[in-house]
Amino acid sequence: MAPGEGYGERGRTRVGGVRPRIAVAAVCVVLGLGLIGGAVTGSWLIGEPGGTGGASGFAAAGALWHSVPVDQLFPPTVKGRGAGPGGADRTWTRVAVAPDSGCADAFDPLLRKTLAPVGCARLLRATYTDATQSYVTTVGLLFTTADATAMNSLATRFKNEQLTRRTDLIPRPYAAEGTVAAAFGDKQRASWTVSVLTEAPVVVYAVSGWADGRTADDPQPAADATASGATTAPAQAGLGNEAQGLADRIERGLRRTVKSATEKPS
């Protein structure tokens, strides 16, 4: 301990007495607390159950929707290096941001029922177009009211029942008047993806379609539309890549925001 940190001259020059032992003990306690604190924070960040630190971090992530700027959640421009068909680069430009809302009219009835167990605190949505303005994609962040157990349960159900591949569970797009996405309605939904996070109470999704308003007669989940050898119209057009690539980038940004907002120095 440096001079001026609580000891007088006598205390600093005394050797082998009680004060040095107390100082050593104090240092050990501080180091121990630091390691415990770091372990709790780290366990939450990697999605493992921790103590109250993990619980409070999970809750804090669920409250980010009203404290993080929209440009941070939905950047005006999103770069997708290698996100297109054949590893081509993509650039998406935001054309509209929906007013934050509840979930009453944001999902088809069956998808709304499927998501009901985790609740709806707030839904944030934005619609993007690609560099050629040939495609439009709506990406959404559903902030739920669920705890970690409920989010894990929903994620397990989506995986085990392959709910991301069901055409009756496609998220709805956000069409904004006066933009290239003005004609992006339910019948234009061509490809989609849904990701249920387990380290934060958030469901991330994206749905893509053609910007010219053409109807998608055979919508295909992004996981299938991006598979090697896929020959459907959404696959050939790269709409699976549009949905998956943009959803991935928005999700990565959200994870970085969550980490920055909730981790504490050890």
Coordinates of C-alpha atoms in Angstrom, one line a residue:
M1 CA 0.0 0.0 0.0
A2 CA 1.4 3.4 -1.0
P3 CA 2.1 6.2 1.5
G4 CA -0.9 8.3 2.4
E5 CA -3.4 5.4 2.0
G6 CA -4.4 5.1 5.7
Y7 CA -1.1 4.3 7.5
G8 CA 1.0 6.7 9.5
E9 CA 4.8 6.6 9.4
R10 CA 5.0 4.1 12.2
G11 CA 2.7 1.8 10.5
R12 CA 4.7 1.8 7.2
T13 CA 8.0 1.1 8.9
R14 CA 6.8 -1.7 11.2
V15 CA 7.9 -5.1 10.1
G16 CA 6.4 -8.5 11.2
G17 CA 3.7 -6.9 13.3
V18 CA -0.1 -7.1 13.2
R19 CA -0.7 -4.4 10.7
P20 CA 1.1 -6.1 7.7
R21 CA -0.9 -9.3 8.4
I22 CA -4.1 -7.2 8.4
A23 CA -3.1 -5.7 5.1
V24 CA -2.4 -9.1 3.5
A25 CA -5.7 -10.4 4.7
A26 CA -7.5 -7.4 3.3
V27 CA -5.8 -7.8 -0.1
C28 CA -6.9 -11.4 -0.1
V29 CA -10.5 -10.5 0.6
V30 CA -10.5 -7.9 -2.1
L31 CA -9.1 -10.3 -4.6
G32 CA -11.6 -13.0 -3.6
L33 CA -14.5 -10.6 -4.1
G34 CA -13.2 -9.5 -7.4
L35 CA -12.9 -13.1 -8.7
I36 CA -16.4 -13.9 -7.4
G37 CA -17.8 -10.8 -9.1
G38 CA -16.0 -11.6 -12.4
A39 CA -17.3 -15.2 -12.3
V40 CA -20.9 -14.1 -11.8
T41 CA -20.7 -11.6 -14.7
G42 CA -18.9 -14.0 -16.9
S43 CA -21.4 -16.8 -16.3
W44 CA -24.3 -14.6 -17.5
L45 CA -22.4 -13.5 -20.6
I46 CA -21.9 -17.0 -21.8
G47 CA -25.4 -18.0 -21.0
E48 CA -24.8 -20.1 -18.0
P49 CA -26.8 -19.8 -14.8
G50 CA -25.2 -17.6 -12.2
G51 CA -26.3 -15.9 -9.0
T52 CA -28.2 -12.6 -8.7
G53 CA -25.7 -11.0 -11.0
G54 CA -27.0 -13.2 -13.9
A55 CA -30.6 -12.5 -13.0
S56 CA -30.1 -8.8 -12.8
G57 CA -28.1 -8.8 -16.1
F58 CA -30.9 -10.7 -17.8
A59 CA -33.5 -8.2 -16.5
A60 CA -31.3 -5.3 -17.6
A61 CA -31.1 -6.7 -21.1
G62 CA -34.9 -6.7 -21.3
A63 CA -35.1 -3.0 -20.5
L64 CA -32.7 -1.9 -23.2
W65 CA -35.5 -1.1 -25.6
H66 CA -36.3 2.2 -23.9
S67 CA -32.8 3.3 -23.2
V68 CA -30.7 2.5 -26.3
P69 CA -30.9 4.8 -29.4
V70 CA -32.7 3.4 -32.4
D71 CA -29.7 3.9 -34.6
Q72 CA -27.8 1.5 -32.3
L73 CA -30.4 -1.2 -32.5
F74 CA -31.2 -0.6 -36.2
P75 CA -28.2 1.2 -37.8
P76 CA -29.1 3.4 -40.9
T77 CA -26.7 1.2 -42.9
V78 CA -25.7 -2.4 -42.2
K79 CA -22.8 -4.1 -43.9
G80 CA -23.0 -7.8 -44.6
R81 CA -19.6 -9.1 -45.6
G82 CA -20.1 -12.5 -47.2
A83 CA -23.8 -12.5 -46.4
G84 CA -25.1 -12.9 -50.0
P85 CA -25.3 -15.9 -52.2
G86 CA -21.9 -17.5 -52.9
G87 CA -20.4 -15.4 -50.2
A88 CA -21.0 -12.1 -51.9
D89 CA -21.1 -8.9 -49.8
R90 CA -24.3 -7.2 -48.9
T91 CA -25.2 -3.6 -47.8
W92 CA -28.6 -2.8 -46.4
T93 CA -30.1 0.7 -46.0
R94 CA -32.8 1.4 -43.5
V95 CA -35.9 2.9 -45.1
A96 CA -38.3 3.0 -42.2
V97 CA -38.6 2.4 -38.5
A98 CA -41.9 1.4 -37.0
P99 CA -43.2 3.2 -33.9
D100 CA -42.4 1.0 -30.9
S101 CA -45.6 -0.9 -30.0
G102 CA -47.1 -3.9 -28.5
C103 CA -47.7 -7.2 -30.3
A104 CA -51.4 -7.2 -30.9
D105 CA -51.4 -6.8 -34.6
A106 CA -47.7 -7.5 -35.4
F107 CA -48.0 -11.3 -35.9
D108 CA -50.4 -13.7 -37.5
P109 CA -52.7 -15.3 -34.9
L110 CA -50.9 -18.7 -34.7
L111 CA -47.4 -17.1 -34.3
R112 CA -48.8 -14.7 -31.7
K113 CA -50.2 -17.8 -29.8
T114 CA -46.8 -19.5 -30.1
L115 CA -45.0 -16.5 -28.6
A116 CA -47.6 -15.9 -25.9
P117 CA -45.8 -17.9 -23.2
V118 CA -42.9 -15.4 -23.1
G119 CA -45.1 -12.3 -23.2
C120 CA -44.6 -9.0 -25.0
A121 CA -43.0 -6.0 -23.3
R122 CA -42.3 -4.1 -26.5
L123 CA -41.8 -4.7 -30.2
L124 CA -39.3 -2.8 -32.3
R125 CA -39.2 -3.1 -36.1
A126 CA -37.3 -1.6 -39.0
T127 CA -37.4 -2.3 -42.7
Y128 CA -34.3 -2.3 -45.0
T129 CA -33.6 -2.5 -48.7
D130 CA -30.6 -3.9 -50.5
A131 CA -28.1 -1.8 -52.5
T132 CA -30.1 -2.3 -55.7
Q133 CA -33.5 -1.7 -54.0
S134 CA -34.7 -5.0 -55.5
Y135 CA -35.5 -6.6 -52.1
V136 CA -37.0 -5.4 -48.8
T137 CA -36.5 -7.0 -45.4
T138 CA -38.2 -6.2 -42.1
V139 CA -36.2 -7.1 -39.0
G140 CA -37.9 -7.2 -35.5
L141 CA -36.8 -7.3 -31.9
L142 CA -39.5 -8.6 -29.6
F143 CA -38.6 -7.8 -26.0
T144 CA -40.4 -10.3 -23.9
T145 CA -41.5 -10.3 -20.2
A146 CA -40.1 -13.8 -19.7
D147 CA -37.4 -15.1 -17.4
A148 CA -34.5 -17.2 -18.5
T149 CA -36.3 -20.5 -17.9
A150 CA -39.2 -19.5 -20.2
M151 CA -36.9 -18.3 -22.9
N152 CA -35.0 -21.5 -22.8
S153 CA -38.2 -23.4 -23.0
L154 CA -39.4 -21.5 -26.1
A155 CA -36.0 -21.9 -27.8
T156 CA -36.2 -25.6 -27.2
R157 CA -39.7 -25.8 -28.6
F158 CA -38.7 -23.9 -31.7
K159 CA -35.8 -26.3 -32.2
N160 CA -37.4 -29.6 -31.4
E161 CA -40.7 -28.8 -33.4
Q162 CA -38.8 -27.0 -36.2
L163 CA -41.2 -24.1 -35.9
T164 CA -38.9 -21.8 -37.9
R165 CA -39.8 -23.9 -41.0
R166 CA -43.6 -23.6 -40.7
T167 CA -45.2 -21.4 -43.3
D168 CA -48.0 -20.6 -40.9
L169 CA -45.6 -19.0 -38.5
I170 CA -44.0 -16.3 -40.7
P171 CA -43.6 -12.9 -39.1
R172 CA -45.4 -10.0 -40.6
P173 CA -43.5 -7.3 -42.5
Y174 CA -43.6 -3.6 -41.8
A175 CA -44.6 -1.6 -44.9
A176 CA -44.0 2.1 -44.8
E177 CA -45.8 4.4 -47.2
G178 CA -43.6 6.5 -49.5
T179 CA -40.7 4.1 -49.4
V180 CA -39.5 1.2 -51.6
A181 CA -41.2 -1.1 -49.0
A182 CA -44.7 0.4 -49.5
A183 CA -46.1 -2.7 -51.1
F184 CA -44.4 -5.1 -48.7
G185 CA -47.5 -6.9 -47.3
D186 CA -48.3 -10.4 -46.0
K187 CA -48.6 -11.9 -49.5
Q188 CA -45.2 -10.6 -50.4
R189 CA -43.4 -12.6 -47.6
A190 CA -40.9 -14.8 -49.4
S191 CA -38.3 -15.9 -46.8
W192 CA -37.9 -15.5 -43.0
T193 CA -36.0 -16.5 -39.9
V194 CA -36.7 -16.5 -36.2
S195 CA -34.2 -16.7 -33.4
V196 CA -35.2 -17.1 -29.7
L197 CA -32.3 -15.8 -27.5
T198 CA -31.6 -17.5 -24.2
E199 CA -29.2 -15.0 -22.7
A200 CA -31.6 -12.1 -23.0
P201 CA -35.4 -11.9 -23.1
V202 CA -35.5 -11.1 -26.9
V203 CA -36.8 -12.8 -30.0
V204 CA -35.0 -11.7 -33.2
Y205 CA -36.7 -12.2 -36.6
A206 CA -36.5 -11.1 -40.2
V207 CA -38.8 -11.5 -43.2
S208 CA -37.9 -10.6 -46.8
G209 CA -39.6 -10.1 -50.1
W210 CA -39.4 -8.4 -53.5
A211 CA -39.5 -4.6 -53.6
D212 CA -41.8 -4.6 -56.6
G213 CA -44.7 -6.0 -54.6
R214 CA -44.9 -9.4 -56.4
T215 CA -46.7 -12.2 -54.5
A216 CA -44.6 -14.9 -53.0
D217 CA -46.4 -18.1 -54.0
D218 CA -43.9 -20.5 -52.3
P219 CA -42.3 -18.9 -49.3
Q220 CA -39.3 -20.7 -47.9
P221 CA -37.5 -20.5 -44.6
A222 CA -34.1 -18.8 -44.8
A223 CA -32.4 -22.0 -43.5
D224 CA -33.7 -23.9 -46.6
A225 CA -33.4 -21.0 -49.1
T226 CA -29.7 -20.6 -48.3
A227 CA -29.0 -24.3 -48.5
S228 CA -26.7 -25.6 -51.3
G229 CA -28.7 -26.6 -54.4
A230 CA -31.9 -24.8 -53.4
T231 CA -33.9 -24.0 -56.5
T232 CA -37.0 -22.2 -55.3
A233 CA -37.7 -18.6 -56.3
P234 CA -36.7 -17.2 -52.9
A235 CA -33.5 -19.2 -53.0
Q236 CA -32.6 -18.2 -56.5
A237 CA -33.2 -14.6 -55.8
G238 CA -31.2 -14.7 -52.6
L239 CA -34.1 -13.7 -50.4
G240 CA -33.1 -16.3 -47.8
N241 CA -29.7 -14.6 -47.6
E242 CA -31.4 -11.2 -47.2
A243 CA -33.4 -12.4 -44.2
Q244 CA -30.7 -14.4 -42.6
G245 CA -27.9 -12.0 -43.2
L246 CA -29.7 -8.9 -41.9
A247 CA -31.1 -10.8 -38.9
D248 CA -27.6 -12.1 -38.0
R249 CA -26.1 -8.6 -38.1
I250 CA -28.9 -7.0 -36.0
E251 CA -28.6 -9.8 -33.5
R252 CA -24.8 -9.4 -33.2
G253 CA -25.3 -5.7 -32.6
L254 CA -27.9 -6.4 -29.9
R255 CA -25.5 -8.9 -28.2
R256 CA -22.8 -6.3 -28.2
T257 CA -25.1 -3.7 -26.7
V258 CA -26.3 -6.2 -24.0
K259 CA -22.8 -7.0 -23.1
S260 CA -21.7 -3.4 -22.9
A261 CA -24.7 -2.5 -20.8
T262 CA -24.7 -5.3 -18.3
E263 CA -21.1 -6.5 -17.7
K264 CA -19.3 -5.0 -14.8
P265 CA -15.5 -4.8 -14.3
S266 CA -14.2 -7.6 -12.1

